[in-house]
Amino acid sequence: AQTVTQSQPEMSVQEAETVTLSCTYDTSESDYYLFWYKQPPSRQMILVIRQEAYKQQNATENRFSVNFQKAAKSFSLKISDSQLGDAAMYFCAYLQDFGNEKLTFGTGTRLTIIP
Amino acid sequence: GAVVSQHPSWVICKSGTSVKIECRSLDFQATTMFWYRQFPKQSLMLMATSNEGSKATYEQGVEKDKFLINHASLTLSTLTVTSAHPEDSSFYICSLQRPGLAANEQFFGPGTRLTVL
């Protein structure tokens, strides 16, 4: 079974600084997707960024970027120019391609932004 | 992105009663919906996969007779917590996958907070 590990239960960063959240996963598959979801205090899950495993290029979405290391099974999220609205729980998630649509979530990292 | 609604957003009930939670897709038809449970300060745990027109598929350890799922139409799935007890108090979230969308993105509802007294 696939597992997703987030080893940082809590992180904090100064406003406008950069922070990196870690995620590792375990799978024997070669085709899959990885996601970072944000869950603010409202509890609404919001997709931050996605990465297809077959793509070597790291995904970027404005201030958010990932460092995808397929061989190391690592998928970290970098948030640049941190803003107060970035404060939330961040979940890393894995989705196997073709036939299995179930997301496997990590345990989450609570990110605090220090004004 | 897709719009997913859940109703109610929060509910308080007495122990032993049943509670129904609705999950609606507002802008496209979803053949598959997912139900998650999230305890405070914990991650989302998949409870079951809801398939339109067929029986739901439950994850290991989830009691199908206690958590009844009905996916009666392509826009509505319901989760009924039967004979609720205080340990069923949790945050319940549904999600759906948009057919044909790249990267198999799931869209999440806003969640329902259930408190059983």
mmCIF file with all atom_site columns, C-alpha atoms in Angstrom:
data_model
loop_
_atom_site.group_PDB
_atom_site.id
_atom_site.type_symbol
_atom_site.label_atom_id
_atom_site.label_alt_id
_atom_site.label_comp_id
_atom_site.label_asym_id
_atom_site.label_entity_id
_atom_site.label_seq_id
_atom_site.pdbx_PDB_ins_code
_atom_site.Cartn_x
_atom_site.Cartn_y
_atom_site.Cartn_z
_atom_site.occupancy
_atom_site.B_iso_or_equiv
_atom_site.pdbx_formal_charge
_atom_site.auth_seq_id
_atom_site.auth_comp_id
_atom_site.auth_asym_id
_atom_site.auth_atom_id
_atom_site.pdbx_PDB_model_num
ATOM 1   C CA . ALA A 1 1   ? 0.000   0.000  0.000   1.00 0.00 ? 1   ALA A CA 1
ATOM 2   C CA . GLN A 1 2   ? 1.068   3.510  -0.668  1.00 0.00 ? 2   GLN A CA 1
ATOM 3   C CA . THR A 1 3   ? 2.077   5.694  2.248   1.00 0.00 ? 3   THR A CA 1
ATOM 4   C CA . VAL A 1 4   ? 2.722   9.411  2.481   1.00 0.00 ? 4   VAL A CA 1
ATOM 5   C CA . THR A 1 5   ? 4.885   10.881 5.232   1.00 0.00 ? 5   THR A CA 1
ATOM 6   C CA . GLN A 1 6   ? 5.123   14.472 6.354   1.00 0.00 ? 6   GLN A CA 1
ATOM 7   C CA . SER A 1 7   ? 7.777   14.667 9.017   1.00 0.00 ? 7   SER A CA 1
ATOM 8   C CA . GLN A 1 8   ? 7.133   18.276 10.045  1.00 0.00 ? 8   GLN A CA 1
ATOM 9   C CA . PRO A 1 9   ? 3.953   18.564 12.128  1.00 0.00 ? 9   PRO A CA 1
ATOM 10  C CA . GLU A 1 10  ? 4.480   22.321 12.498  1.00 0.00 ? 10  GLU A CA 1
ATOM 11  C CA . MET A 1 11  ? 6.454   24.963 10.680  1.00 0.00 ? 11  MET A CA 1
ATOM 12  C CA . SER A 1 12  ? 6.654   28.721 10.994  1.00 0.00 ? 12  SER A CA 1
ATOM 13  C CA . VAL A 1 13  ? 8.035   31.392 8.727   1.00 0.00 ? 13  VAL A CA 1
ATOM 14  C CA . GLN A 1 14  ? 8.421   35.127 8.802   1.00 0.00 ? 14  GLN A CA 1
ATOM 15  C CA . GLU A 1 15  ? 6.140   37.020 6.467   1.00 0.00 ? 15  GLU A CA 1
ATOM 16  C CA . ALA A 1 16  ? 7.770   37.586 3.051   1.00 0.00 ? 16  ALA A CA 1
ATOM 17  C CA . GLU A 1 17  ? 10.307  34.814 3.666   1.00 0.00 ? 17  GLU A CA 1
ATOM 18  C CA . THR A 1 18  ? 10.528  31.408 2.024   1.00 0.00 ? 18  THR A CA 1
ATOM 19  C CA . VAL A 1 19  ? 9.590   28.099 3.606   1.00 0.00 ? 19  VAL A CA 1
ATOM 20  C CA . THR A 1 20  ? 9.836   24.502 2.436   1.00 0.00 ? 20  THR A CA 1
ATOM 21  C CA . LEU A 1 21  ? 7.504   21.737 3.535   1.00 0.00 ? 21  LEU A CA 1
ATOM 22  C CA . SER A 1 22  ? 8.702   18.155 3.217   1.00 0.00 ? 22  SER A CA 1
ATOM 23  C CA . CYS A 1 23  ? 6.891   15.100 1.941   1.00 0.00 ? 23  CYS A CA 1
ATOM 24  C CA . THR A 1 24  ? 8.054   11.598 1.154   1.00 0.00 ? 24  THR A CA 1
ATOM 25  C CA . TYR A 1 25  ? 6.024   8.729  -0.191  1.00 0.00 ? 25  TYR A CA 1
ATOM 26  C CA . ASP A 1 26  ? 6.346   5.057  -0.805  1.00 0.00 ? 26  ASP A CA 1
ATOM 27  C CA . THR A 1 27  ? 5.068   3.322  -3.908  1.00 0.00 ? 27  THR A CA 1
ATOM 28  C CA . SER A 1 28  ? 6.046   0.615  -6.326  1.00 0.00 ? 28  SER A CA 1
ATOM 29  C CA . GLU A 1 29  ? 4.171   2.261  -9.173  1.00 0.00 ? 29  GLU A CA 1
ATOM 30  C CA . SER A 1 30  ? 5.744   4.378  -11.893 1.00 0.00 ? 30  SER A CA 1
ATOM 31  C CA . ASP A 1 31  ? 2.682   6.363  -12.954 1.00 0.00 ? 31  ASP A CA 1
ATOM 32  C CA . TYR A 1 32  ? 1.023   8.505  -10.338 1.00 0.00 ? 32  TYR A CA 1
ATOM 33  C CA . TYR A 1 33  ? 0.145   12.040 -9.307  1.00 0.00 ? 33  TYR A CA 1
ATOM 34  C CA . LEU A 1 34  ? 1.221   14.063 -6.317  1.00 0.00 ? 34  LEU A CA 1
ATOM 35  C CA . PHE A 1 35  ? -0.629  16.987 -4.817  1.00 0.00 ? 35  PHE A CA 1
ATOM 36  C CA . TRP A 1 36  ? -0.299  19.597 -2.148  1.00 0.00 ? 36  TRP A CA 1
ATOM 37  C CA . TYR A 1 37  ? -3.597  20.661 -0.580  1.00 0.00 ? 37  TYR A CA 1
ATOM 38  C CA . LYS A 1 38  ? -4.132  23.585 1.759   1.00 0.00 ? 38  LYS A CA 1
ATOM 39  C CA . GLN A 1 39  ? -6.722  23.496 4.530   1.00 0.00 ? 39  GLN A CA 1
ATOM 40  C CA . PRO A 1 40  ? -7.235  26.933 6.101   1.00 0.00 ? 40  PRO A CA 1
ATOM 41  C CA . PRO A 1 41  ? -9.228  27.452 9.324   1.00 0.00 ? 41  PRO A CA 1
ATOM 42  C CA . SER A 1 42  ? -12.432 27.293 7.272   1.00 0.00 ? 42  SER A CA 1
ATOM 43  C CA . ARG A 1 43  ? -11.579 23.575 6.713   1.00 0.00 ? 43  ARG A CA 1
ATOM 44  C CA . GLN A 1 44  ? -12.176 23.876 2.951   1.00 0.00 ? 44  GLN A CA 1
ATOM 45  C CA . MET A 1 45  ? -9.566  21.792 1.126   1.00 0.00 ? 45  MET A CA 1
ATOM 46  C CA . ILE A 1 46  ? -7.898  23.795 -1.637  1.00 0.00 ? 46  ILE A CA 1
ATOM 47  C CA . LEU A 1 47  ? -5.555  22.414 -4.266  1.00 0.00 ? 47  LEU A CA 1
ATOM 48  C CA . VAL A 1 48  ? -2.257  24.261 -4.212  1.00 0.00 ? 48  VAL A CA 1
ATOM 49  C CA . ILE A 1 49  ? -0.243  22.415 -6.822  1.00 0.00 ? 49  ILE A CA 1
ATOM 50  C CA . ARG A 1 50  ? -0.060  19.091 -8.650  1.00 0.00 ? 50  ARG A CA 1
ATOM 51  C CA . GLN A 1 51  ? 2.748   17.064 -10.206 1.00 0.00 ? 51  GLN A CA 1
ATOM 52  C CA . GLU A 1 52  ? 2.521   14.249 -12.704 1.00 0.00 ? 52  GLU A CA 1
ATOM 53  C CA . ALA A 1 53  ? 5.162   11.615 -12.012 1.00 0.00 ? 53  ALA A CA 1
ATOM 54  C CA . TYR A 1 54  ? 6.041   11.243 -15.692 1.00 0.00 ? 54  TYR A CA 1
ATOM 55  C CA . LYS A 1 55  ? 7.019   14.903 -15.904 1.00 0.00 ? 55  LYS A CA 1
ATOM 56  C CA . GLN A 1 56  ? 10.590  15.689 -14.964 1.00 0.00 ? 56  GLN A CA 1
ATOM 57  C CA . GLN A 1 57  ? 9.956   19.412 -14.755 1.00 0.00 ? 57  GLN A CA 1
ATOM 58  C CA . ASN A 1 58  ? 8.955   20.657 -11.332 1.00 0.00 ? 58  ASN A CA 1
ATOM 59  C CA . ALA A 1 59  ? 5.503   22.221 -11.168 1.00 0.00 ? 59  ALA A CA 1
ATOM 60  C CA . THR A 1 60  ? 5.115   25.871 -10.255 1.00 0.00 ? 60  THR A CA 1
ATOM 61  C CA . GLU A 1 61  ? 2.070   27.995 -9.462  1.00 0.00 ? 61  GLU A CA 1
ATOM 62  C CA . ASN A 1 62  ? 2.940   31.616 -8.782  1.00 0.00 ? 62  ASN A CA 1
ATOM 63  C CA . ARG A 1 63  ? 4.624   31.654 -5.350  1.00 0.00 ? 63  ARG A CA 1
ATOM 64  C CA . PHE A 1 64  ? 4.328   27.905 -4.939  1.00 0.00 ? 64  PHE A CA 1
ATOM 65  C CA . SER A 1 65  ? 6.764   25.413 -6.425  1.00 0.00 ? 65  SER A CA 1
ATOM 66  C CA . VAL A 1 66  ? 7.724   21.828 -5.813  1.00 0.00 ? 66  VAL A CA 1
ATOM 67  C CA . ASN A 1 67  ? 10.957  19.891 -5.776  1.00 0.00 ? 67  ASN A CA 1
ATOM 68  C CA . PHE A 1 68  ? 10.010  16.480 -7.147  1.00 0.00 ? 68  PHE A CA 1
ATOM 69  C CA . GLN A 1 69  ? 12.686  13.827 -6.773  1.00 0.00 ? 69  GLN A CA 1
ATOM 70  C CA . LYS A 1 70  ? 11.178  10.642 -8.197  1.00 0.00 ? 70  LYS A CA 1
ATOM 71  C CA . ALA A 1 71  ? 14.073  8.331  -7.395  1.00 0.00 ? 71  ALA A CA 1
ATOM 72  C CA . ALA A 1 72  ? 14.157  9.554  -3.816  1.00 0.00 ? 72  ALA A CA 1
ATOM 73  C CA . LYS A 1 73  ? 10.328  9.564  -3.633  1.00 0.00 ? 73  LYS A CA 1
ATOM 74  C CA . SER A 1 74  ? 10.395  13.082 -2.306  1.00 0.00 ? 74  SER A CA 1
ATOM 75  C CA . PHE A 1 75  ? 7.945   15.883 -3.056  1.00 0.00 ? 75  PHE A CA 1
ATOM 76  C CA . SER A 1 76  ? 8.599   19.111 -1.152  1.00 0.00 ? 76  SER A CA 1
ATOM 77  C CA . LEU A 1 77  ? 6.622   22.335 -1.407  1.00 0.00 ? 77  LEU A CA 1
ATOM 78  C CA . LYS A 1 78  ? 8.339   25.716 -1.453  1.00 0.00 ? 78  LYS A CA 1
ATOM 79  C CA . ILE A 1 79  ? 6.349   28.818 -0.630  1.00 0.00 ? 79  ILE A CA 1
ATOM 80  C CA . SER A 1 80  ? 8.070   32.052 -1.588  1.00 0.00 ? 80  SER A CA 1
ATOM 81  C CA . ASP A 1 81  ? 7.227   35.512 -0.273  1.00 0.00 ? 81  ASP A CA 1
ATOM 82  C CA . SER A 1 82  ? 5.038   34.018 2.446   1.00 0.00 ? 82  SER A CA 1
ATOM 83  C CA . GLN A 1 83  ? 1.822   35.870 3.146   1.00 0.00 ? 83  GLN A CA 1
ATOM 84  C CA . LEU A 1 84  ? -0.481  35.860 6.155   1.00 0.00 ? 84  LEU A CA 1
ATOM 85  C CA . GLY A 1 85  ? -3.122  34.106 4.067   1.00 0.00 ? 85  GLY A CA 1
ATOM 86  C CA . ASP A 1 86  ? -0.788  31.158 3.605   1.00 0.00 ? 86  ASP A CA 1
ATOM 87  C CA . ALA A 1 87  ? -1.328  30.120 7.222   1.00 0.00 ? 87  ALA A CA 1
ATOM 88  C CA . ALA A 1 88  ? -3.037  26.734 7.090   1.00 0.00 ? 88  ALA A CA 1
ATOM 89  C CA . MET A 1 89  ? -2.609  22.983 7.328   1.00 0.00 ? 89  MET A CA 1
ATOM 90  C CA . TYR A 1 90  ? -0.835  21.631 4.287   1.00 0.00 ? 90  TYR A CA 1
ATOM 91  C CA . PHE A 1 91  ? -1.394  18.061 3.187   1.00 0.00 ? 91  PHE A CA 1
ATOM 92  C CA . CYS A 1 92  ? 0.683   16.138 0.710   1.00 0.00 ? 92  CYS A CA 1
ATOM 93  C CA . ALA A 1 93  ? -1.317  13.546 -1.232  1.00 0.00 ? 93  ALA A CA 1
ATOM 94  C CA . TYR A 1 94  ? -0.645  10.676 -3.611  1.00 0.00 ? 94  TYR A CA 1
ATOM 95  C CA . LEU A 1 95  ? -2.909  9.340  -6.329  1.00 0.00 ? 95  LEU A CA 1
ATOM 96  C CA . GLN A 1 96  ? -2.152  6.259  -8.350  1.00 0.00 ? 96  GLN A CA 1
ATOM 97  C CA . ASP A 1 97  ? -2.875  6.565  -12.034 1.00 0.00 ? 97  ASP A CA 1
ATOM 98  C CA . PHE A 1 98  ? -5.285  4.345  -13.929 1.00 0.00 ? 98  PHE A CA 1
ATOM 99  C CA . GLY A 1 99  ? -7.998  2.532  -12.069 1.00 0.00 ? 99  GLY A CA 1
ATOM 100 C CA . ASN A 1 100 ? -7.329  3.672  -8.525  1.00 0.00 ? 100 ASN A CA 1
ATOM 101 C CA . GLU A 1 101 ? -8.754  7.082  -7.791  1.00 0.00 ? 101 GLU A CA 1
ATOM 102 C CA . LYS A 1 102 ? -8.196  7.060  -4.061  1.00 0.00 ? 102 LYS A CA 1
ATOM 103 C CA . LEU A 1 103 ? -6.118  9.855  -2.608  1.00 0.00 ? 103 LEU A CA 1
ATOM 104 C CA . THR A 1 104 ? -3.695  8.948  0.156   1.00 0.00 ? 104 THR A CA 1
ATOM 105 C CA . PHE A 1 105 ? -2.949  11.873 2.433   1.00 0.00 ? 105 PHE A CA 1
ATOM 106 C CA . GLY A 1 106 ? 0.003   12.624 4.648   1.00 0.00 ? 106 GLY A CA 1
ATOM 107 C CA . THR A 1 107 ? -0.489  13.650 8.250   1.00 0.00 ? 107 THR A CA 1
ATOM 108 C CA . GLY A 1 108 ? -0.186  17.331 7.476   1.00 0.00 ? 108 GLY A CA 1
ATOM 109 C CA . THR A 1 109 ? 2.017   20.270 8.392   1.00 0.00 ? 109 THR A CA 1
ATOM 110 C CA . ARG A 1 110 ? 0.619   23.260 10.201  1.00 0.00 ? 110 ARG A CA 1
ATOM 111 C CA . LEU A 1 111 ? 2.174   26.419 8.794   1.00 0.00 ? 111 LEU A CA 1
ATOM 112 C CA . THR A 1 112 ? 2.215   29.601 10.857  1.00 0.00 ? 112 THR A CA 1
ATOM 113 C CA . ILE A 1 113 ? 3.113   32.939 9.311   1.00 0.00 ? 113 ILE A CA 1
ATOM 114 C CA . ILE A 1 114 ? 4.809   35.374 11.666  1.00 0.00 ? 114 ILE A CA 1
ATOM 115 C CA . PRO A 1 115 ? 3.972   39.018 10.884  1.00 0.00 ? 115 PRO A CA 1
ATOM 116 C CA . GLY B 2 1   ? -13.040 24.532 -10.761 1.00 0.00 ? 1   GLY B CA 1
ATOM 117 C CA . ALA B 2 2   ? -15.963 22.449 -9.663  1.00 0.00 ? 2   ALA B CA 1
ATOM 118 C CA . VAL B 2 3   ? -18.344 23.584 -6.975  1.00 0.00 ? 3   VAL B CA 1
ATOM 119 C CA . VAL B 2 4   ? -19.225 21.026 -4.346  1.00 0.00 ? 4   VAL B CA 1
ATOM 120 C CA . SER B 2 5   ? -21.731 21.718 -1.603  1.00 0.00 ? 5   SER B CA 1
ATOM 121 C CA . GLN B 2 6   ? -22.453 19.879 1.607   1.00 0.00 ? 6   GLN B CA 1
ATOM 122 C CA . HIS B 2 7   ? -25.480 20.133 3.810   1.00 0.00 ? 7   HIS B CA 1
ATOM 123 C CA . PRO B 2 8   ? -25.677 20.690 6.663   1.00 0.00 ? 8   PRO B CA 1
ATOM 124 C CA . SER B 2 9   ? -22.442 22.494 7.463   1.00 0.00 ? 9   SER B CA 1
ATOM 125 C CA . TRP B 2 10  ? -22.799 21.464 11.079  1.00 0.00 ? 10  TRP B CA 1
ATOM 126 C CA . VAL B 2 11  ? -25.173 19.290 13.058  1.00 0.00 ? 11  VAL B CA 1
ATOM 127 C CA . ILE B 2 12  ? -25.633 18.362 16.694  1.00 0.00 ? 12  ILE B CA 1
ATOM 128 C CA . CYS B 2 13  ? -27.621 15.270 17.519  1.00 0.00 ? 13  CYS B CA 1
ATOM 129 C CA . LYS B 2 14  ? -28.409 13.013 20.439  1.00 0.00 ? 14  LYS B CA 1
ATOM 130 C CA . SER B 2 15  ? -26.760 9.653  20.849  1.00 0.00 ? 15  SER B CA 1
ATOM 131 C CA . GLY B 2 16  ? -28.723 6.918  19.126  1.00 0.00 ? 16  GLY B CA 1
ATOM 132 C CA . THR B 2 17  ? -30.216 9.077  16.400  1.00 0.00 ? 17  THR B CA 1
ATOM 133 C CA . SER B 2 18  ? -29.361 9.017  12.699  1.00 0.00 ? 18  SER B CA 1
ATOM 134 C CA . VAL B 2 19  ? -27.943 11.916 10.735  1.00 0.00 ? 19  VAL B CA 1
ATOM 135 C CA . LYS B 2 20  ? -27.914 12.388 6.956   1.00 0.00 ? 20  LYS B CA 1
ATOM 136 C CA . ILE B 2 21  ? -25.267 14.474 5.217   1.00 0.00 ? 21  ILE B CA 1
ATOM 137 C CA . GLU B 2 22  ? -25.694 15.507 1.595   1.00 0.00 ? 22  GLU B CA 1
ATOM 138 C CA . CYS B 2 23  ? -22.961 16.121 -0.944  1.00 0.00 ? 23  CYS B CA 1
ATOM 139 C CA . ARG B 2 24  ? -23.904 17.828 -4.197  1.00 0.00 ? 24  ARG B CA 1
ATOM 140 C CA . SER B 2 25  ? -22.010 18.548 -7.369  1.00 0.00 ? 25  SER B CA 1
ATOM 141 C CA . LEU B 2 26  ? -23.323 21.881 -8.608  1.00 0.00 ? 26  LEU B CA 1
ATOM 142 C CA . ASP B 2 27  ? -21.816 22.171 -12.060 1.00 0.00 ? 27  ASP B CA 1
ATOM 143 C CA . PHE B 2 28  ? -21.089 18.740 -13.495 1.00 0.00 ? 28  PHE B CA 1
ATOM 144 C CA . GLN B 2 29  ? -22.136 15.137 -13.230 1.00 0.00 ? 29  GLN B CA 1
ATOM 145 C CA . ALA B 2 30  ? -19.987 12.988 -11.001 1.00 0.00 ? 30  ALA B CA 1
ATOM 146 C CA . THR B 2 31  ? -20.071 9.226  -11.293 1.00 0.00 ? 31  THR B CA 1
ATOM 147 C CA . THR B 2 32  ? -17.751 8.860  -8.326  1.00 0.00 ? 32  THR B CA 1
ATOM 148 C CA . MET B 2 33  ? -17.739 10.685 -5.030  1.00 0.00 ? 33  MET B CA 1
ATOM 149 C CA . PHE B 2 34  ? -15.595 10.098 -1.981  1.00 0.00 ? 34  PHE B CA 1
ATOM 150 C CA . TRP B 2 35  ? -16.361 10.409 1.716   1.00 0.00 ? 35  TRP B CA 1
ATOM 151 C CA . TYR B 2 36  ? -13.627 11.303 4.202   1.00 0.00 ? 36  TYR B CA 1
ATOM 152 C CA . ARG B 2 37  ? -13.528 11.652 7.932   1.00 0.00 ? 37  ARG B CA 1
ATOM 153 C CA . GLN B 2 38  ? -11.206 14.045 9.737   1.00 0.00 ? 38  GLN B CA 1
ATOM 154 C CA . PHE B 2 39  ? -10.652 14.064 13.473  1.00 0.00 ? 39  PHE B CA 1
ATOM 155 C CA . PRO B 2 40  ? -9.295  17.228 15.114  1.00 0.00 ? 40  PRO B CA 1
ATOM 156 C CA . LYS B 2 41  ? -5.715  17.978 14.149  1.00 0.00 ? 41  LYS B CA 1
ATOM 157 C CA . GLN B 2 42  ? -5.526  14.848 12.031  1.00 0.00 ? 42  GLN B CA 1
ATOM 158 C CA . SER B 2 43  ? -5.452  14.032 8.373   1.00 0.00 ? 43  SER B CA 1
ATOM 159 C CA . LEU B 2 44  ? -8.296  13.001 6.107   1.00 0.00 ? 44  LEU B CA 1
ATOM 160 C CA . MET B 2 45  ? -9.126  9.326  6.178   1.00 0.00 ? 45  MET B CA 1
ATOM 161 C CA . LEU B 2 46  ? -11.058 7.872  3.259   1.00 0.00 ? 46  LEU B CA 1
ATOM 162 C CA . MET B 2 47  ? -14.191 6.112  4.447   1.00 0.00 ? 47  MET B CA 1
ATOM 163 C CA . ALA B 2 48  ? -15.784 4.999  1.217   1.00 0.00 ? 48  ALA B CA 1
ATOM 164 C CA . THR B 2 49  ? -16.087 5.535  -2.492  1.00 0.00 ? 49  THR B CA 1
ATOM 165 C CA . SER B 2 50  ? -19.583 6.291  -3.685  1.00 0.00 ? 50  SER B CA 1
ATOM 166 C CA . ASN B 2 51  ? -20.498 5.097  -7.168  1.00 0.00 ? 51  ASN B CA 1
ATOM 167 C CA . GLU B 2 52  ? -23.647 6.278  -8.905  1.00 0.00 ? 52  GLU B CA 1
ATOM 168 C CA . GLY B 2 53  ? -26.134 3.471  -9.340  1.00 0.00 ? 53  GLY B CA 1
ATOM 169 C CA . SER B 2 54  ? -24.169 0.851  -7.447  1.00 0.00 ? 54  SER B CA 1
ATOM 170 C CA . LYS B 2 55  ? -23.088 -0.036 -3.952  1.00 0.00 ? 55  LYS B CA 1
ATOM 171 C CA . ALA B 2 56  ? -20.433 2.007  -2.262  1.00 0.00 ? 56  ALA B CA 1
ATOM 172 C CA . THR B 2 57  ? -16.991 0.591  -1.672  1.00 0.00 ? 57  THR B CA 1
ATOM 173 C CA . TYR B 2 58  ? -15.921 0.884  1.945   1.00 0.00 ? 58  TYR B CA 1
ATOM 174 C CA . GLU B 2 59  ? -12.405 1.077  3.275   1.00 0.00 ? 59  GLU B CA 1
ATOM 175 C CA . GLN B 2 60  ? -11.160 -1.515 5.708   1.00 0.00 ? 60  GLN B CA 1
ATOM 176 C CA . GLY B 2 61  ? -12.415 -0.897 9.209   1.00 0.00 ? 61  GLY B CA 1
ATOM 177 C CA . VAL B 2 62  ? -15.385 1.252  8.183   1.00 0.00 ? 62  VAL B CA 1
ATOM 178 C CA . GLU B 2 63  ? -18.740 -0.252 9.169   1.00 0.00 ? 63  GLU B CA 1
ATOM 179 C CA . LYS B 2 64  ? -20.973 -0.179 6.114   1.00 0.00 ? 64  LYS B CA 1
ATOM 180 C CA . ASP B 2 65  ? -24.111 -0.746 8.192   1.00 0.00 ? 65  ASP B CA 1
ATOM 181 C CA . LYS B 2 66  ? -23.298 2.262  10.338  1.00 0.00 ? 66  LYS B CA 1
ATOM 182 C CA . PHE B 2 67  ? -22.261 4.629  7.570   1.00 0.00 ? 67  PHE B CA 1
ATOM 183 C CA . LEU B 2 68  ? -24.836 4.226  4.820   1.00 0.00 ? 68  LEU B CA 1
ATOM 184 C CA . ILE B 2 69  ? -23.944 5.778  1.495   1.00 0.00 ? 69  ILE B CA 1
ATOM 185 C CA . ASN B 2 70  ? -26.415 6.363  -1.306  1.00 0.00 ? 70  ASN B CA 1
ATOM 186 C CA . HIS B 2 71  ? -25.348 7.826  -4.632  1.00 0.00 ? 71  HIS B CA 1
ATOM 187 C CA . ALA B 2 72  ? -28.782 8.124  -6.170  1.00 0.00 ? 72  ALA B CA 1
ATOM 188 C CA . SER B 2 73  ? -27.963 10.566 -8.947  1.00 0.00 ? 73  SER B CA 1
ATOM 189 C CA . LEU B 2 74  ? -24.985 11.986 -10.782 1.00 0.00 ? 74  LEU B CA 1
ATOM 190 C CA . THR B 2 75  ? -25.096 15.104 -8.642  1.00 0.00 ? 75  THR B CA 1
ATOM 191 C CA . LEU B 2 76  ? -25.986 13.823 -5.195  1.00 0.00 ? 76  LEU B CA 1
ATOM 192 C CA . SER B 2 77  ? -24.435 11.432 -2.700  1.00 0.00 ? 77  SER B CA 1
ATOM 193 C CA . THR B 2 78  ? -25.623 11.044 0.877   1.00 0.00 ? 78  THR B CA 1
ATOM 194 C CA . LEU B 2 79  ? -23.902 9.704  3.962   1.00 0.00 ? 79  LEU B CA 1
ATOM 195 C CA . THR B 2 80  ? -26.147 8.581  6.811   1.00 0.00 ? 80  THR B CA 1
ATOM 196 C CA . VAL B 2 81  ? -24.590 7.985  10.192  1.00 0.00 ? 81  VAL B CA 1
ATOM 197 C CA . THR B 2 82  ? -26.945 5.522  11.849  1.00 0.00 ? 82  THR B CA 1
ATOM 198 C CA . SER B 2 83  ? -27.353 5.193  15.614  1.00 0.00 ? 83  SER B CA 1
ATOM 199 C CA . ALA B 2 84  ? -24.739 7.870  16.144  1.00 0.00 ? 84  ALA B CA 1
ATOM 200 C CA . HIS B 2 85  ? -22.541 7.809  19.225  1.00 0.00 ? 85  HIS B CA 1
ATOM 201 C CA . PRO B 2 86  ? -20.153 10.408 20.656  1.00 0.00 ? 86  PRO B CA 1
ATOM 202 C CA . GLU B 2 87  ? -17.174 8.673  19.058  1.00 0.00 ? 87  GLU B CA 1
ATOM 203 C CA . ASP B 2 88  ? -18.745 9.403  15.661  1.00 0.00 ? 88  ASP B CA 1
ATOM 204 C CA . SER B 2 89  ? -18.283 13.106 16.294  1.00 0.00 ? 89  SER B CA 1
ATOM 205 C CA . SER B 2 90  ? -15.970 14.301 13.562  1.00 0.00 ? 90  SER B CA 1
ATOM 206 C CA . PHE B 2 91  ? -15.631 16.424 10.459  1.00 0.00 ? 91  PHE B CA 1
ATOM 207 C CA . TYR B 2 92  ? -16.999 14.689 7.361   1.00 0.00 ? 92  TYR B CA 1
ATOM 208 C CA . ILE B 2 93  ? -15.842 15.816 3.931   1.00 0.00 ? 93  ILE B CA 1
ATOM 209 C CA . CYS B 2 94  ? -16.953 14.700 0.497   1.00 0.00 ? 94  CYS B CA 1
ATOM 210 C CA . SER B 2 95  ? -15.062 15.065 -2.733  1.00 0.00 ? 95  SER B CA 1
ATOM 211 C CA . LEU B 2 96  ? -15.628 14.263 -6.361  1.00 0.00 ? 96  LEU B CA 1
ATOM 212 C CA . GLN B 2 97  ? -13.514 13.706 -9.388  1.00 0.00 ? 97  GLN B CA 1
ATOM 213 C CA . ARG B 2 98  ? -14.324 15.489 -12.588 1.00 0.00 ? 98  ARG B CA 1
ATOM 214 C CA . PRO B 2 99  ? -14.357 13.074 -15.544 1.00 0.00 ? 99  PRO B CA 1
ATOM 215 C CA . GLY B 2 100 ? -11.727 13.723 -18.150 1.00 0.00 ? 100 GLY B CA 1
ATOM 216 C CA . LEU B 2 101 ? -9.926  16.358 -16.168 1.00 0.00 ? 101 LEU B CA 1
ATOM 217 C CA . ALA B 2 102 ? -6.161  16.207 -16.371 1.00 0.00 ? 102 ALA B CA 1
ATOM 218 C CA . ALA B 2 103 ? -4.264  14.961 -13.356 1.00 0.00 ? 103 ALA B CA 1
ATOM 219 C CA . ASN B 2 104 ? -7.378  13.452 -11.795 1.00 0.00 ? 104 ASN B CA 1
ATOM 220 C CA . GLU B 2 105 ? -7.979  16.418 -9.539  1.00 0.00 ? 105 GLU B CA 1
ATOM 221 C CA . GLN B 2 106 ? -10.505 15.967 -6.768  1.00 0.00 ? 106 GLN B CA 1
ATOM 222 C CA . PHE B 2 107 ? -12.749 18.802 -5.656  1.00 0.00 ? 107 PHE B CA 1
ATOM 223 C CA . PHE B 2 108 ? -13.738 18.949 -2.030  1.00 0.00 ? 108 PHE B CA 1
ATOM 224 C CA . GLY B 2 109 ? -16.880 20.065 -0.292  1.00 0.00 ? 109 GLY B CA 1
ATOM 225 C CA . PRO B 2 110 ? -16.716 22.484 2.634   1.00 0.00 ? 110 PRO B CA 1
ATOM 226 C CA . GLY B 2 111 ? -17.300 19.694 5.147   1.00 0.00 ? 111 GLY B CA 1
ATOM 227 C CA . THR B 2 112 ? -19.885 18.883 7.814   1.00 0.00 ? 112 THR B CA 1
ATOM 228 C CA . ARG B 2 113 ? -19.102 19.014 11.487  1.00 0.00 ? 113 ARG B CA 1
ATOM 229 C CA . LEU B 2 114 ? -21.014 16.356 13.394  1.00 0.00 ? 114 LEU B CA 1
ATOM 230 C CA . THR B 2 115 ? -21.292 16.519 17.165  1.00 0.00 ? 115 THR B CA 1
ATOM 231 C CA . VAL B 2 116 ? -23.037 13.655 18.943  1.00 0.00 ? 116 VAL B CA 1
ATOM 232 C CA . LEU B 2 117 ? -24.083 14.359 22.507  1.00 0.00 ? 117 LEU B CA 1
#
